[in-house]
Amino acid sequence: MRWWAGLDRVVVLLCVTEVASWGILYYSLPASVEEITTDTGWSGLAVTGCFSAGLILSAAAGILVGRFLDRWGPRYVMTAGSALAVVGLVLVAAATTVPAFLAAWLVIGVAQAAVLYQPAFTVITRHYGAARDKPMLILTLAGGLASTIFVPITLALLAVLDWRATYLVLAGLLAAVTIPLHLMLPGARHSLARTPATADRTAHSRVITSRRFVLLVGGITAIAFSSYAVTLNLLPLVTERGYSVAVAALAFALVGVGQVVGRIGLTILTRSVSARYRPLVVGLFIAATVGLFAVVPGPVWMIAVVSTLAGAARGALTLVQATAVPSRWGTERLGVLNGAFAAPITALTAFAPVAGVAVATGFGSYAVAAAAFAGLAVVGAACVYLADRHEPWPVEEPTDVRQPARIVD
C-alpha cells in the first residue's frame, strides 16, 4: 500500500488546511477591520456586515456542497473551494465600494462552505467511522490554533503593508498552502466516500424533514446561538461589571483556552456517555456556564473560571455538532445531511453577536441578557433530548476500527 493511503496522511493534510483556511478566511477580517475602516471611510458595521453576509451564504451553500462532496469526494470539492477562496480574497483587495466588498465576501462565503469544518468532518467520519473521536479531536485542536497563528500574521502584514496588499499576500499564502494539499486528499472512488448506486436517492429528504432531525437541528442551533451571543460579547459584559478592558480581554482570551480543554474533555467523556446523550449533556453545560455570567459579578478569578468553563462548553459543542449526524444516520449521504444540519447553526451564529447586543440593549444589561440566553440553551437541550427519545439507536461500525478503508486514487 502506498504511504499516502492511510488516514494519518488525511488528518495531517486537513489539520494544515483547516488552520490556514480558518486563519485567513475567518480571522483575518476581525484583525484588519480597523485598518479597512480608517482607509476607506466605511463604517465598521458595514465592513463586519459584509463578513456576516458571507457566513450566512456559506450556510446555504453548505447543503449544495454536501451533495458535491457525496458525489465527487473531497479532493475536487475542497480544491475548488480553495481556488474560489483565493479569487474572493483578491476581490476583497480590489474592492473600492461597499457593494464590491460585499460581493467579495459572498464569494468567500461559498468557498468557506467547501473548505472549513463541515467538509473536513465529513472526510474524517468516512475514514474512521465509529473510531472518529480521536482524529476529530486532533483536527479541532489544530483548527483552534488558527487565530493564534493568523491574527499575529495579519497584524504583522498590516504593520508594513496596507490592507489591500495584506489581502493579496494572504491570498497567495492560502493558494500555496491549501490548493496542493487539498489535491492530495482522496478522490471520489473511496469505498466510503460515495453513496451506493442502489441507495434511495430521496432518503436524505426523508431524514431532513423527520421530527428527529428537525428537533436535533433546532436544539443545537439554540444552544450554539446562546453560547456565541454571550461569549462574543464578553468585553461589554465584563466591563459592565466595573472591570477594566484588560480584564475583559483576559476573559475573552480564556474562552479560547477553554475550547481546547472542552474538546479534550468531551473526548474523554465519550468513554462513559453515549452519543445519544452527549448533545443533552453539553447543552445543559452551556446553559449553566452562560447562566453563571448572569449571577457571578466577580472577583476577577471567578470571572476567569467562568470564562474558561464557557469556552470548554463551546469547544465540546464543536465535536457534538461534528458527530451528531453520522452517529444517528450513518455515513451514507453524509455530505448533504451534514450540510443541511450545519446550515441553520452557521446562519444564526453569524447573527449571534448582534443579537447579544440587541437583547442586552432591550433589557438594559448584558448580565440579564446572559440569563435569557441561558434559558434559551435549556430549551435547546430539551429539544435534543426529545429528538432522540423513543428513537431506535443505530448500530455503528465496531469501535475498535482503527484504519480507514483503502483509498483508490
XYZ file of C-alpha atoms in Angstrom:
409
model
C 0.000 0.000 0.000
C 1.325 3.415 -0.879
C 2.366 5.679 2.008
C -0.448 8.157 1.312
C -3.187 5.515 1.541
C -3.616 5.798 5.328
C -5.777 8.036 7.459
C -2.837 9.651 9.206
C -1.957 11.454 5.993
C -5.521 12.717 5.599
C -5.645 14.005 9.168
C -2.345 15.854 8.758
C -3.436 17.392 5.462
C -6.744 18.549 6.912
C -5.114 19.942 10.055
C -2.818 22.142 7.974
C -5.519 23.276 5.551
C -8.054 23.983 8.312
C -5.587 26.185 10.190
C -4.809 28.154 7.014
C -8.435 28.339 5.870
C -9.868 29.428 9.223
C -6.983 31.794 9.854
C -7.245 33.588 6.513
C -10.930 33.298 5.594
C -12.342 33.953 9.086
C -9.895 35.587 11.476
C -8.189 37.986 9.054
C -11.211 40.286 8.876
C -11.562 40.974 12.633
C -7.817 41.689 12.697
C -7.972 44.127 9.769
C -11.354 45.825 10.191
C -9.876 48.917 11.841
C -7.379 49.423 9.003
C -10.117 48.959 6.413
C -12.492 51.461 8.017
C -9.732 54.029 8.514
C -8.585 53.820 4.905
C -11.969 53.669 3.181
C -14.231 55.624 5.495
C -16.704 52.756 5.521
C -18.386 52.102 8.868
C -17.332 49.177 10.997
C -20.915 47.918 10.837
C -20.801 47.866 7.030
C -17.497 46.000 6.953
C -18.487 43.374 9.526
C -21.945 43.138 7.945
C -20.347 42.075 4.650
C -18.370 39.445 6.525
C -21.518 38.158 8.271
C -23.385 38.029 4.963
C -20.670 35.737 3.629
C -21.087 33.454 6.628
C -24.829 33.284 6.078
C -24.354 32.410 2.416
C -21.861 29.717 3.428
C -24.626 28.121 5.486
C -26.933 27.893 2.457
C -24.138 26.825 0.131
C -23.157 24.050 2.534
C -26.164 21.984 1.503
C -25.160 22.033 -2.169
C -21.507 21.484 -1.295
C -22.553 18.415 0.689
C -24.175 16.955 -2.429
C -21.000 17.579 -4.419
C -18.922 16.017 -1.662
C -21.067 12.863 -1.715
C -20.691 12.619 -5.494
C -17.112 13.705 -6.196
C -15.254 13.303 -2.919
C -13.107 15.810 -1.004
C -10.210 16.175 -3.456
C -12.082 18.092 -6.112
C -14.623 19.842 -3.879
C -12.123 21.191 -1.341
C -9.578 22.102 -4.020
C -12.231 24.034 -5.921
C -13.208 25.721 -2.661
C -9.612 26.807 -2.065
C -9.325 28.219 -5.582
C -12.595 30.129 -5.181
C -11.409 31.468 -1.818
C -8.270 32.842 -3.449
C -10.426 34.634 -6.036
C -12.569 36.055 -3.240
C -9.551 37.381 -1.339
C -8.261 39.094 -4.477
C -11.702 40.681 -4.919
C -11.564 41.888 -1.294
C -8.245 43.598 -2.023
C -9.650 45.192 -5.167
C -12.954 46.394 -3.673
C -13.419 50.170 -3.797
C -17.079 50.299 -2.762
C -19.135 48.589 -0.075
C -21.192 46.618 -2.663
C -17.959 45.317 -4.234
C -16.643 44.434 -0.763
C -19.909 42.594 -0.063
C -19.678 40.674 -3.338
C -16.143 39.594 -2.465
C -17.210 38.207 0.920
C -20.165 36.426 -0.668
C -17.692 34.644 -2.955
C -15.607 33.775 0.110
C -18.765 32.556 1.850
C -19.347 29.954 -0.863
C -15.708 28.922 -0.583
C -15.964 28.622 3.214
C -18.699 26.046 2.782
C -16.257 23.873 0.845
C -13.113 24.215 2.989
C -13.994 24.796 6.651
C -15.051 22.282 9.292
C -18.158 20.680 7.755
C -16.498 19.052 4.720
C -13.466 18.172 6.862
C -15.724 16.479 9.422
C -17.362 14.501 6.627
C -13.985 13.266 5.382
C -12.854 12.258 8.881
C -16.113 10.465 9.635
C -15.985 8.415 6.451
C -12.430 7.314 7.110
C -12.732 6.336 10.750
C -16.392 5.521 11.232
C -17.150 4.928 14.910
C -13.474 5.403 15.805
C -13.556 9.025 14.647
C -13.303 10.665 18.091
C -9.500 10.865 18.240
C -8.982 12.258 14.701
C -11.866 14.697 15.250
C -10.146 15.887 18.406
C -6.817 16.303 16.601
C -8.486 18.223 13.772
C -10.383 20.633 16.042
C -7.376 21.183 18.303
C -5.360 22.131 15.237
C -8.168 24.352 13.965
C -8.204 26.096 17.322
C -4.710 27.396 16.567
C -5.911 29.358 13.542
C -6.499 32.622 15.378
C -3.329 32.213 17.443
C -1.275 31.888 14.254
C -3.012 34.111 11.737
C -4.153 37.100 13.773
C -0.495 37.968 14.544
C 0.467 37.234 10.914
C -2.274 39.546 9.649
C -1.314 42.279 12.107
C 2.362 41.928 11.156
C 1.497 42.313 7.484
C -0.658 45.340 8.229
C 2.294 46.917 10.027
C 4.325 47.002 6.804
C 1.642 46.923 4.079
C -1.749 48.480 3.542
C -4.810 46.274 3.967
C -5.218 45.668 0.234
C -1.666 44.386 -0.168
C -2.129 42.346 3.004
C -5.096 40.530 1.487
C -3.150 39.842 -1.697
C -0.352 38.279 0.369
C -2.908 36.223 2.312
C -4.474 35.105 -0.988
C -1.092 33.893 -2.218
C -0.423 32.126 1.079
C -3.802 30.379 1.004
C -3.211 29.243 -2.583
C 0.295 27.949 -1.826
C -0.786 26.004 1.253
C -4.293 24.683 0.666
C -4.607 24.016 -3.073
C -1.753 21.479 -3.327
C -2.681 19.822 -0.033
C -6.349 19.503 -0.966
C -5.268 17.904 -4.243
C -3.638 15.180 -2.131
C -6.937 14.233 -0.488
C -8.791 11.095 -1.641
C -10.965 11.299 -4.730
C -14.490 10.041 -5.239
C -13.514 6.398 -5.644
C -13.149 5.805 -1.922
C -15.295 2.913 -0.750
C -16.803 5.090 1.993
C -16.850 8.343 0.037
C -19.813 7.723 -2.179
C -23.414 6.707 -1.862
C -24.063 3.221 -3.268
C -25.773 3.245 -6.612
C -28.630 1.207 -5.179
C -29.300 3.691 -2.398
C -32.609 5.533 -2.328
C -31.773 8.991 -3.671
C -34.721 10.524 -1.823
C -33.779 9.034 1.539
C -31.926 12.152 2.646
C -35.089 14.209 2.115
C -36.995 11.927 4.470
C -34.282 12.305 7.084
C -34.096 16.107 6.799
C -37.864 16.503 7.193
C -38.156 13.981 10.019
C -39.192 15.058 13.526
C -35.917 13.780 14.928
C -33.735 15.773 12.536
C -35.748 18.989 12.954
C -35.676 18.794 16.752
C -31.965 17.974 16.820
C -31.067 20.833 14.477
C -33.340 23.259 16.305
C -31.963 22.270 19.694
C -28.293 22.517 18.784
C -28.915 25.775 16.916
C -30.486 27.287 20.051
C -27.603 26.033 22.191
C -24.900 27.336 19.839
C -26.701 30.644 19.337
C -26.890 31.194 23.098
C -23.229 30.373 23.622
C -21.966 32.651 20.865
C -24.322 35.521 21.721
C -22.838 35.720 25.217
C -19.182 34.742 24.750
C -18.672 37.009 21.727
C -19.933 39.917 23.834
C -17.774 39.242 26.861
C -15.952 42.559 26.628
C -19.041 44.725 27.277
C -20.433 42.154 29.724
C -17.313 42.237 31.902
C -16.736 45.986 31.666
C -20.380 46.473 32.641
C -19.419 44.865 35.952
C -16.928 47.662 36.523
C -13.764 45.865 35.385
C -11.141 47.231 33.024
C -10.881 46.427 29.343
C -7.728 44.439 30.155
C -9.700 42.138 32.458
C -12.421 41.773 29.823
C -9.814 40.915 27.187
C -8.355 38.277 29.515
C -11.805 36.741 29.978
C -12.295 36.634 26.223
C -8.882 35.005 25.709
C -9.701 32.358 28.317
C -12.729 31.316 26.267
C -10.271 30.263 23.559
C -8.154 28.368 26.066
C -11.264 26.677 27.410
C -12.249 25.406 23.968
C -9.151 23.214 23.889
C -9.968 21.886 27.353
C -13.566 21.203 26.344
C -12.626 19.235 23.235
C -10.236 17.053 25.191
C -12.784 16.672 27.983
C -15.574 15.584 25.645
C -13.292 13.012 24.031
C -12.658 11.547 27.484
C -16.369 11.760 28.282
C -17.260 9.669 25.236
C -15.931 6.635 27.077
C -18.776 6.828 29.586
C -21.534 8.842 27.843
C -23.106 7.508 24.658
C -23.579 9.675 21.570
C -27.324 9.716 22.292
C -26.856 11.840 25.425
C -23.847 13.990 24.523
C -25.874 16.844 22.967
C -28.062 16.966 26.094
C -25.080 16.980 28.472
C -23.224 19.654 26.502
C -26.398 21.723 26.061
C -27.017 21.793 29.805
C -23.338 22.586 30.386
C -23.603 25.579 28.054
C -26.810 26.729 29.751
C -25.070 26.550 33.136
C -21.942 28.425 32.052
C -23.889 31.116 30.207
C -26.110 31.482 33.259
C -23.079 31.922 35.508
C -22.214 35.109 33.640
C -25.550 36.475 34.845
C -25.022 35.695 38.530
C -21.243 35.911 39.082
C -20.196 39.579 39.402
C -16.637 38.767 40.495
C -13.986 38.641 41.773
C -11.641 38.502 38.783
C -10.575 34.906 39.402
C -14.206 33.773 39.325
C -14.807 35.568 36.041
C -11.695 33.826 34.709
C -13.023 30.435 35.821
C -16.464 31.021 34.309
C -14.907 32.215 31.039
C -12.763 29.095 30.833
C -15.776 26.872 31.552
C -17.829 28.689 28.901
C -15.042 28.137 26.397
C -14.859 24.465 27.348
C -18.590 24.117 26.733
C -18.280 25.811 23.351
C -15.338 23.611 22.386
C -17.262 20.468 23.331
C -20.203 21.649 21.244
C -17.996 21.721 18.135
C -17.365 17.983 18.483
C -21.032 17.291 19.258
C -22.009 19.043 16.025
C -19.400 17.056 14.115
C -20.695 13.672 15.268
C -24.439 14.296 15.611
C -25.421 13.211 12.082
C -23.226 10.123 11.499
C -23.940 8.705 14.962
C -27.680 8.755 14.167
C -27.940 8.245 10.406
C -24.648 6.645 9.388
C -22.282 7.728 6.623
C -24.460 7.348 3.525
C -25.431 10.766 2.128
C -23.304 12.249 4.907
C -22.271 15.283 2.879
C -25.777 16.509 2.158
C -27.062 15.658 5.647
C -24.153 17.443 7.315
C -24.735 20.437 5.060
C -28.427 20.622 5.953
C -27.628 20.113 9.629
C -24.999 22.858 9.770
C -26.880 25.456 7.684
C -29.157 26.957 10.376
C -26.419 26.711 13.000
C -23.941 28.613 10.838
C -26.518 31.190 9.747
C -27.799 32.034 13.203
C -24.407 32.073 14.900
C -23.416 34.712 12.342
C -26.198 36.842 13.857
C -25.344 35.904 17.440
C -23.037 38.853 18.284
C -25.595 41.384 17.029
C -28.401 39.536 18.806
C -26.443 39.621 22.040
C -26.094 43.394 21.813
C -29.760 43.825 20.867
C -31.064 41.705 23.747
C -28.718 43.414 26.219
C -29.894 46.804 24.986
C -33.510 45.748 25.358
C -33.007 44.522 28.916
C -30.592 47.304 29.781
C -27.983 44.809 30.989
C -25.651 42.222 29.493
C -25.981 40.144 32.662
C -29.758 39.918 32.290
C -29.301 39.085 28.611
C -26.986 36.224 29.644
C -29.749 34.849 31.863
C -32.188 34.988 28.948
C -29.749 33.154 26.664
C -29.182 30.543 29.382
C -32.927 29.886 29.315
C -32.806 29.524 25.526
C -29.988 26.997 25.879
C -32.135 24.971 28.295
C -34.906 24.939 25.680
C -32.352 23.737 23.134
C -31.202 20.963 25.470
C -34.820 19.867 25.892
C -35.216 19.733 22.108
C -32.197 17.482 21.619
C -33.470 15.211 24.374
C -36.895 14.954 22.746
C -35.278 14.344 19.355
C -33.786 11.033 20.487
C -36.434 9.995 22.974
C -38.058 6.706 21.939
C -35.951 6.628 18.760
C -34.026 3.418 17.962
C -30.292 3.923 18.227
C -28.342 2.799 15.136
C -25.538 0.308 15.469
C -22.384 1.922 14.143
C -19.182 0.429 12.898
C -17.260 -1.506 15.579
C -15.474 0.921 17.881
C -12.192 -0.956 17.534
C -11.917 0.063 13.888
C -8.649 1.968 13.624
C -7.928 2.202 9.904
C -9.921 3.682 7.047
C -10.923 1.761 4.012
C -8.256 1.687 1.320
C -8.130 4.794 -0.813
C -8.261 4.192 -4.531
C -6.964 7.201 -6.429
